C-alpha atoms as a PDB file:
ATOM      1  CA  UNK A   1      57.837 -70.714  86.634  1.00  0.00           C
ATOM      2  CA  UNK A   2      55.543 -69.162  89.273  1.00  0.00           C
ATOM      3  CA  UNK A   3      52.408 -70.388  89.334  1.00  0.00           C
ATOM      4  CA  UNK A   4      51.028 -66.807  87.840  1.00  0.00           C
ATOM      5  CA  UNK A   5      53.277 -66.805  84.609  1.00  0.00           C
ATOM      6  CA  UNK A   6      52.252 -70.240  83.937  1.00  0.00           C
ATOM      7  CA  UNK A   7      48.703 -69.513  84.108  1.00  0.00           C
ATOM      8  CA  UNK A   8      49.040 -66.856  81.882  1.00  0.00           C
ATOM      9  CA  UNK A   9      50.627 -68.787  79.291  1.00  0.00           C
ATOM     10  CA  UNK A  10      48.191 -71.273  79.506  1.00  0.00           C
ATOM     11  CA  UNK A  11      45.392 -68.022  78.840  1.00  0.00           C
ATOM     12  CA  UNK A  12      47.288 -66.965  75.842  1.00  0.00           C
ATOM     13  CA  UNK A  13      47.782 -70.317  74.120  1.00  0.00           C
ATOM     14  CA  UNK A  14      44.385 -71.536  74.893  1.00  0.00           C
ATOM     15  CA  UNK A  15      43.300 -67.745  73.342  1.00  0.00           C
ATOM     16  CA  UNK A  16      45.653 -68.484  70.152  1.00  0.00           C
ATOM     17  CA  UNK A  17      44.035 -71.966  69.870  1.00  0.00           C
ATOM     18  CA  UNK A  18      40.399 -70.372  69.451  1.00  0.00           C
ATOM     19  CA  UNK A  19      41.415 -67.803  67.789  1.00  0.00           C
ATOM     20  CA  UNK A  20      42.959 -69.867  65.154  1.00  0.00           C
ATOM     21  CA  UNK A  21      39.965 -72.028  65.347  1.00  0.00           C
ATOM     22  CA  UNK A  22      37.886 -69.528  64.590  1.00  0.00           C
ATOM     23  CA  UNK A  23      39.767 -67.856  61.466  1.00  0.00           C
ATOM     24  CA  UNK A  24      40.055 -71.950  60.424  1.00  0.00           C
ATOM     25  CA  UNK A  25      36.348 -71.881  60.646  1.00  0.00           C
ATOM     26  CA  UNK A  26      35.785 -67.998  58.808  1.00  0.00           C
ATOM     27  CA  UNK A  27      38.406 -69.104  55.795  1.00  0.00           C
ATOM     28  CA  UNK A  28      35.808 -72.630  55.335  1.00  0.00           C
ATOM     29  CA  UNK A  29      32.752 -70.215  55.604  1.00  0.00           C
ATOM     30  CA  UNK A  30      34.102 -67.953  52.937  1.00  0.00           C
ATOM     31  CA  UNK A  31      35.156 -70.882  50.866  1.00  0.00           C
ATOM     32  CA  UNK A  32      31.555 -72.431  50.626  1.00  0.00           C
ATOM     33  CA  UNK A  33      29.965 -69.306  49.971  1.00  0.00           C
ATOM     34  CA  UNK A  34      32.260 -67.848  47.326  1.00  0.00           C
ATOM     35  CA  UNK A  35      31.160 -69.738  44.192  1.00  0.00           C
ATOM     36  CA  UNK A  36      27.715 -68.784  44.455  1.00  0.00           C
ATOM     37  CA  UNK A  37      28.688 -64.761  43.824  1.00  0.00           C
ATOM     38  CA  UNK A  38      29.883 -66.361  40.784  1.00  0.00           C
ATOM     39  CA  UNK A  39      26.438 -67.257  39.883  1.00  0.00           C
ATOM     40  CA  UNK A  40      24.044 -65.256  38.548  1.00  0.00           C
ATOM     41  CA  UNK A  41      21.474 -64.788  41.237  1.00  0.00           C
ATOM     42  CA  UNK A  42      18.014 -66.852  40.227  1.00  0.00           C
ATOM     43  CA  UNK A  43      15.061 -64.443  38.658  1.00  0.00           C
ATOM     44  CA  UNK A  44      12.579 -63.041  41.404  1.00  0.00           C
ATOM     45  CA  UNK A  45      10.154 -63.999  38.407  1.00  0.00           C
ATOM     46  CA  UNK A  46       9.981 -67.753  37.879  1.00  0.00           C
ATOM     47  CA  UNK A  47       8.103 -67.440  34.741  1.00  0.00           C
ATOM     48  CA  UNK A  48       9.114 -67.771  31.425  1.00  0.00           C
ATOM     49  CA  UNK A  49       9.074 -65.396  29.298  1.00  0.00           C
ATOM     50  CA  UNK A  50       8.078 -66.536  25.674  1.00  0.00           C
ATOM     51  CA  UNK A  51       8.898 -64.111  22.137  1.00  0.00           C
ATOM     52  CA  UNK A  52       6.879 -64.803  18.891  1.00  0.00           C
ATOM     53  CA  UNK A  53       8.354 -63.453  15.776  1.00  0.00           C
ATOM     54  CA  UNK A  54       7.406 -63.285  12.224  1.00  0.00           C
ATOM     55  CA  UNK A  55      10.877 -63.457  11.257  1.00  0.00           C
ATOM     56  CA  UNK A  56       9.837 -63.405   7.208  1.00  0.00           C
ATOM     57  CA  UNK A  57       7.943 -60.328   7.821  1.00  0.00           C
ATOM     58  CA  UNK A  58      10.747 -58.414   9.931  1.00  0.00           C
ATOM     59  CA  UNK A  59      13.261 -59.592   7.272  1.00  0.00           C
ATOM     60  CA  UNK A  60      11.105 -58.478   4.440  1.00  0.00           C
ATOM     61  CA  UNK A  61      10.996 -54.961   5.993  1.00  0.00           C
ATOM     62  CA  UNK A  62      14.165 -54.659   6.736  1.00  0.00           C
ATOM     63  CA  UNK A  63      16.487 -52.068   5.052  1.00  0.00           C
ATOM     64  CA  UNK A  64      19.083 -54.636   3.851  1.00  0.00           C
ATOM     65  CA  UNK A  65      15.992 -56.774   1.972  1.00  0.00           C
ATOM     66  CA  UNK A  66      15.005 -54.005   0.100  1.00  0.00           C
ATOM     67  CA  UNK A  67      18.442 -53.169  -0.912  1.00  0.00           C
ATOM     68  CA  UNK A  68      19.138 -57.082  -1.717  1.00  0.00           C
ATOM     69  CA  UNK A  69      15.862 -57.127  -3.562  1.00  0.00           C
ATOM     70  CA  UNK A  70      16.301 -54.413  -5.897  1.00  0.00           C
ATOM     71  CA  UNK A  71      19.585 -56.321  -6.866  1.00  0.00           C
ATOM     72  CA  UNK A  72      17.844 -59.717  -7.161  1.00  0.00           C
ATOM     73  CA  UNK A  73      15.321 -58.140  -9.408  1.00  0.00           C
ATOM     74  CA  UNK A  74      18.056 -56.423 -11.327  1.00  0.00           C
ATOM     75  CA  UNK A  75      19.970 -59.822 -11.723  1.00  0.00           C
ATOM     76  CA  UNK A  76      16.878 -61.514 -12.865  1.00  0.00           C
ATOM     77  CA  UNK A  77      16.083 -58.774 -15.416  1.00  0.00           C
ATOM     78  CA  UNK A  78      19.610 -58.949 -16.662  1.00  0.00           C
ATOM     79  CA  UNK A  79      19.443 -62.831 -17.104  1.00  0.00           C
ATOM     80  CA  UNK A  80      16.201 -62.302 -19.215  1.00  0.00           C
ATOM     81  CA  UNK A  81      17.424 -59.837 -21.557  1.00  0.00           C
ATOM     82  CA  UNK A  82      20.374 -61.850 -22.663  1.00  0.00           C
ATOM     83  CA  UNK A  83      18.102 -65.035 -23.649  1.00  0.00           C
ATOM     84  CA  UNK A  84      16.537 -62.742 -25.186  1.00  0.00           C
ATOM     85  CA  UNK A  85      19.026 -61.806 -27.179  1.00  0.00           C
ATOM     86  CA  UNK A  86      20.281 -65.253 -27.394  1.00  0.00           C
ATOM     87  CA  UNK A  87      16.738 -66.547 -28.375  1.00  0.00           C
ATOM     88  CA  UNK A  88      16.654 -63.708 -30.990  1.00  0.00           C
ATOM     89  CA  UNK A  89      20.106 -64.789 -32.794  1.00  0.00           C
ATOM     90  CA  UNK A  90      18.800 -68.301 -32.784  1.00  0.00           C
ATOM     91  CA  UNK A  91      15.709 -67.344 -34.784  1.00  0.00           C
ATOM     92  CA  UNK A  92      17.595 -64.941 -37.127  1.00  0.00           C
ATOM     93  CA  UNK A  93      19.903 -67.903 -38.067  1.00  0.00           C
ATOM     94  CA  UNK A  94      17.113 -70.520 -38.119  1.00  0.00           C
ATOM     95  CA  UNK A  95      15.633 -67.781 -40.795  1.00  0.00           C
ATOM     96  CA  UNK A  96      18.813 -67.380 -42.548  1.00  0.00           C
ATOM     97  CA  UNK A  97      18.536 -71.425 -43.083  1.00  0.00           C
ATOM     98  CA  UNK A  98      15.284 -71.147 -44.642  1.00  0.00           C
ATOM     99  CA  UNK A  99      16.268 -68.808 -47.025  1.00  0.00           C
ATOM    100  CA  UNK A 100      19.098 -70.141 -47.996  1.00  0.00           C
ATOM    101  CA  UNK A 101      17.332 -73.322 -49.021  1.00  0.00           C
ATOM    102  CA  UNK A 102      14.310 -71.397 -50.492  1.00  0.00           C
ATOM    103  CA  UNK A 103      17.126 -69.724 -52.922  1.00  0.00           C
ATOM    104  CA  UNK A 104      18.700 -73.169 -53.609  1.00  0.00           C
ATOM    105  CA  UNK A 105      22.182 -72.190 -52.169  1.00  0.00           C
ATOM    106  CA  UNK A 106      25.081 -73.873 -51.916  1.00  0.00           C
ATOM    107  CA  UNK A 107      24.840 -76.907 -49.747  1.00  0.00           C
ATOM    108  CA  UNK A 108      28.066 -75.941 -47.967  1.00  0.00           C
ATOM    109  CA  UNK A 109      26.792 -72.763 -47.036  1.00  0.00           C
ATOM    110  CA  UNK A 110      23.595 -74.152 -45.620  1.00  0.00           C
ATOM    111  CA  UNK A 111      25.949 -76.651 -43.513  1.00  0.00           C
ATOM    112  CA  UNK A 112      27.662 -74.053 -42.289  1.00  0.00           C
ATOM    113  CA  UNK A 113      24.667 -72.225 -41.435  1.00  0.00           C
ATOM    114  CA  UNK A 114      22.922 -75.479 -39.594  1.00  0.00           C
ATOM    115  CA  UNK A 115      26.448 -75.689 -37.378  1.00  0.00           C
ATOM    116  CA  UNK A 116      25.942 -72.241 -36.707  1.00  0.00           C
ATOM    117  CA  UNK A 117      22.639 -73.308 -35.488  1.00  0.00           C
ATOM    118  CA  UNK A 118      23.328 -75.868 -33.515  1.00  0.00           C
ATOM    119  CA  UNK A 119      26.390 -74.172 -31.712  1.00  0.00           C
ATOM    120  CA  UNK A 120      23.751 -71.449 -30.557  1.00  0.00           C
ATOM    121  CA  UNK A 121      21.503 -73.688 -29.680  1.00  0.00           C
ATOM    122  CA  UNK A 122      24.053 -75.408 -27.145  1.00  0.00           C
ATOM    123  CA  UNK A 123      25.255 -72.208 -25.921  1.00  0.00           C
ATOM    124  CA  UNK A 124      21.676 -70.654 -25.302  1.00  0.00           C
ATOM    125  CA  UNK A 125      21.219 -74.209 -22.773  1.00  0.00           C
ATOM    126  CA  UNK A 126      24.526 -73.971 -21.503  1.00  0.00           C
ATOM    127  CA  UNK A 127      23.580 -70.075 -20.494  1.00  0.00           C
ATOM    128  CA  UNK A 128      20.229 -71.202 -18.704  1.00  0.00           C
ATOM    129  CA  UNK A 129      21.751 -74.112 -16.669  1.00  0.00           C
ATOM    130  CA  UNK A 130      24.186 -71.339 -15.678  1.00  0.00           C
ATOM    131  CA  UNK A 131      21.955 -68.662 -15.117  1.00  0.00           C
ATOM    132  CA  UNK A 132      19.955 -70.757 -12.729  1.00  0.00           C
ATOM    133  CA  UNK A 133      23.070 -71.724 -10.614  1.00  0.00           C
ATOM    134  CA  UNK A 134      23.864 -68.500 -10.520  1.00  0.00           C
ATOM    135  CA  UNK A 135      20.390 -66.733  -9.286  1.00  0.00           C
ATOM    136  CA  UNK A 136      20.274 -69.733  -6.944  1.00  0.00           C
ATOM    137  CA  UNK A 137      23.683 -69.001  -5.469  1.00  0.00           C
ATOM    138  CA  UNK A 138      22.658 -65.140  -5.644  1.00  0.00           C
ATOM    139  CA  UNK A 139      19.389 -66.057  -3.850  1.00  0.00           C
ATOM    140  CA  UNK A 140      21.337 -68.093  -1.205  1.00  0.00           C
ATOM    141  CA  UNK A 141      23.460 -65.035  -0.356  1.00  0.00           C
ATOM    142  CA  UNK A 142      21.088 -62.721  -0.197  1.00  0.00           C
ATOM    143  CA  UNK A 143      18.805 -64.581   2.149  1.00  0.00           C
ATOM    144  CA  UNK A 144      21.799 -65.296   4.458  1.00  0.00           C
ATOM    145  CA  UNK A 145      22.687 -61.657   4.373  1.00  0.00           C
ATOM    146  CA  UNK A 146      19.315 -60.786   5.515  1.00  0.00           C
ATOM    147  CA  UNK A 147      18.684 -62.929   7.954  1.00  0.00           C
ATOM    148  CA  UNK A 148      22.383 -62.568   9.376  1.00  0.00           C
ATOM    149  CA  UNK A 149      20.799 -58.826  10.059  1.00  0.00           C
ATOM    150  CA  UNK A 150      17.710 -59.731  11.384  1.00  0.00           C
ATOM    151  CA  UNK A 151      18.608 -62.816  13.792  1.00  0.00           C
ATOM    152  CA  UNK A 152      21.458 -60.113  15.215  1.00  0.00           C
ATOM    153  CA  UNK A 153      18.847 -57.802  16.195  1.00  0.00           C
ATOM    154  CA  UNK A 154      16.177 -60.344  17.506  1.00  0.00           C
ATOM    155  CA  UNK A 155      19.110 -60.941  19.674  1.00  0.00           C
ATOM    156  CA  UNK A 156      19.834 -58.003  20.957  1.00  0.00           C
ATOM    157  CA  UNK A 157      16.278 -57.190  21.851  1.00  0.00           C
ATOM    158  CA  UNK A 158      15.781 -60.315  23.820  1.00  0.00           C
ATOM    159  CA  UNK A 159      18.512 -60.209  25.435  1.00  0.00           C
ATOM    160  CA  UNK A 160      17.703 -56.376  26.956  1.00  0.00           C
ATOM    161  CA  UNK A 161      13.844 -57.683  27.159  1.00  0.00           C
ATOM    162  CA  UNK A 162      14.882 -60.506  28.822  1.00  0.00           C
ATOM    163  CA  UNK A 163      13.341 -63.496  27.122  1.00  0.00           C
ATOM    164  CA  UNK A 164      13.865 -66.776  27.548  1.00  0.00           C
ATOM    165  CA  UNK A 165      12.825 -68.178  24.481  1.00  0.00           C
ATOM    166  CA  UNK A 166      11.649 -67.085  20.733  1.00  0.00           C
ATOM    167  CA  UNK A 167       9.366 -69.139  18.540  1.00  0.00           C
ATOM    168  CA  UNK A 168       9.175 -68.333  15.179  1.00  0.00           C
ATOM    169  CA  UNK A 169       6.058 -67.821  12.885  1.00  0.00           C
ATOM    170  CA  UNK A 170       5.783 -66.376   9.565  1.00  0.00           C
ATOM    171  CA  UNK A 171       3.121 -65.672   6.646  1.00  0.00           C
ATOM    172  CA  UNK A 172       1.433 -67.964   4.566  1.00  0.00           C
ATOM    173  CA  UNK A 173       0.558 -65.655   1.785  1.00  0.00           C
ATOM    174  CA  UNK A 174       2.348 -62.594   0.553  1.00  0.00           C
ATOM    175  CA  UNK A 175       3.364 -60.902  -2.738  1.00  0.00           C
ATOM    176  CA  UNK A 176       7.004 -61.498  -1.748  1.00  0.00           C
ATOM    177  CA  UNK A 177       6.692 -65.443  -1.170  1.00  0.00           C
ATOM    178  CA  UNK A 178       9.150 -66.348  -4.213  1.00  0.00           C
ATOM    179  CA  UNK A 179      11.657 -64.596  -2.394  1.00  0.00           C
ATOM    180  CA  UNK A 180      11.826 -67.100   0.582  1.00  0.00           C
ATOM    181  CA  UNK A 181      10.194 -69.872  -1.562  1.00  0.00           C
ATOM    182  CA  UNK A 182       7.194 -70.992  -0.097  1.00  0.00           C
ATOM    183  CA  UNK A 183       5.674 -74.774  -0.412  1.00  0.00           C
ATOM    184  CA  UNK A 184       1.827 -74.973  -0.696  1.00  0.00           C
ATOM    185  CA  UNK A 185      -0.558 -73.230   1.533  1.00  0.00           C
ATOM    186  CA  UNK A 186      -1.636 -76.742   3.415  1.00  0.00           C
ATOM    187  CA  UNK A 187       1.932 -77.693   3.415  1.00  0.00           C
ATOM    188  CA  UNK A 188       3.188 -74.312   4.996  1.00  0.00           C
ATOM    189  CA  UNK A 189       0.573 -74.731   7.726  1.00  0.00           C
ATOM    190  CA  UNK A 190       1.638 -77.993   8.508  1.00  0.00           C
ATOM    191  CA  UNK A 191       5.010 -77.301   9.413  1.00  0.00           C
ATOM    192  CA  UNK A 192       4.297 -73.952  11.229  1.00  0.00           C
ATOM    193  CA  UNK A 193       6.709 -73.558  14.336  1.00  0.00           C
ATOM    194  CA  UNK A 194       3.543 -71.801  16.004  1.00  0.00           C
ATOM    195  CA  UNK A 195      -0.377 -72.694  14.885  1.00  0.00           C
ATOM    196  CA  UNK A 196      -2.003 -70.195  17.269  1.00  0.00           C
ATOM    197  CA  UNK A 197      -1.470 -68.492  20.848  1.00  0.00           C
ATOM    198  CA  UNK A 198      -4.613 -67.568  21.695  1.00  0.00           C
ATOM    199  CA  UNK A 199      -5.136 -63.840  22.978  1.00  0.00           C
ATOM    200  CA  UNK A 200      -1.777 -63.143  21.756  1.00  0.00           C
ATOM    201  CA  UNK A 201      -3.544 -60.348  19.289  1.00  0.00           C
ATOM    202  CA  UNK A 202      -4.993 -58.762  21.662  1.00  0.00           C
ATOM    203  CA  UNK A 203      -2.537 -58.383  24.178  1.00  0.00           C
ATOM    204  CA  UNK A 204      -4.117 -61.076  26.672  1.00  0.00           C
ATOM    205  CA  UNK A 205      -2.014 -64.147  26.361  1.00  0.00           C
ATOM    206  CA  UNK A 206       0.219 -63.344  29.530  1.00  0.00           C
ATOM    207  CA  UNK A 207       2.834 -66.207  28.018  1.00  0.00           C
ATOM    208  CA  UNK A 208       3.348 -65.423  25.076  1.00  0.00           C
ATOM    209  CA  UNK A 209       4.483 -61.856  23.244  1.00  0.00           C
ATOM    210  CA  UNK A 210       4.664 -60.889  19.122  1.00  0.00           C
ATOM    211  CA  UNK A 211       7.968 -58.861  19.419  1.00  0.00           C
ATOM    212  CA  UNK A 212       7.873 -58.575  15.294  1.00  0.00           C
ATOM    213  CA  UNK A 213       6.803 -55.104  15.267  1.00  0.00           C
ATOM    214  CA  UNK A 214       9.532 -54.353  17.383  1.00  0.00           C
ATOM    215  CA  UNK A 215      11.950 -55.908  15.902  1.00  0.00           C
ATOM    216  CA  UNK A 216      10.942 -53.923  12.360  1.00  0.00           C
ATOM    217  CA  UNK A 217      11.220 -50.882  13.742  1.00  0.00           C
ATOM    218  CA  UNK A 218      14.901 -52.073  14.956  1.00  0.00           C
ATOM    219  CA  UNK A 219      15.867 -53.484  10.999  1.00  0.00           C
ATOM    220  CA  UNK A 220      14.025 -51.232   8.545  1.00  0.00           C
ATOM    221  CA  UNK A 221      15.952 -48.370   9.232  1.00  0.00           C
ATOM    222  CA  UNK A 222      15.465 -44.931   7.524  1.00  0.00           C
END
């Protein structure tokens, strides 16, 4: 082989080796960088955004609460009316026994009335216990139905606005306290997740924002 041809082959081989090396390094770099794109880029603002929401207030203002509160009141009224009917029947049966005794009625008749009175009393007690269980289960389901709706709106709002943490607050005195079954004032205060956030109501707290009203607007509907 001529020296010139040999030199050309050497140069081609060297060039191919260099090119392969460069391509190899390029692929290695691409592999090293690729995982970074799979991770969300860090937020420029390093501060943590904290939202504070009065969950009870937002729940009570929701359209689903107002609807279920009517159903809850109706259920209580229905059970109360049923209890009053049982009580009236019991009192009437008791008076029948008293009249039979005063009239010197037959002992078998009086005994039958007493058995009926006892049966009514047992029925009243059983109905009262079943009523309590029914109201407890109904209240639990109603609370769950309300909170599912409100929590879903809180989740959507906080994702949209970019909040990192949501802290719960609640009212210590309100007219609907029985619906969410609160404890005594002092005990409730001692267990509050957020005791206070100074300056928040005046919009002067740079770290905590009360989003209660925003959530109320989303859940109260028309």
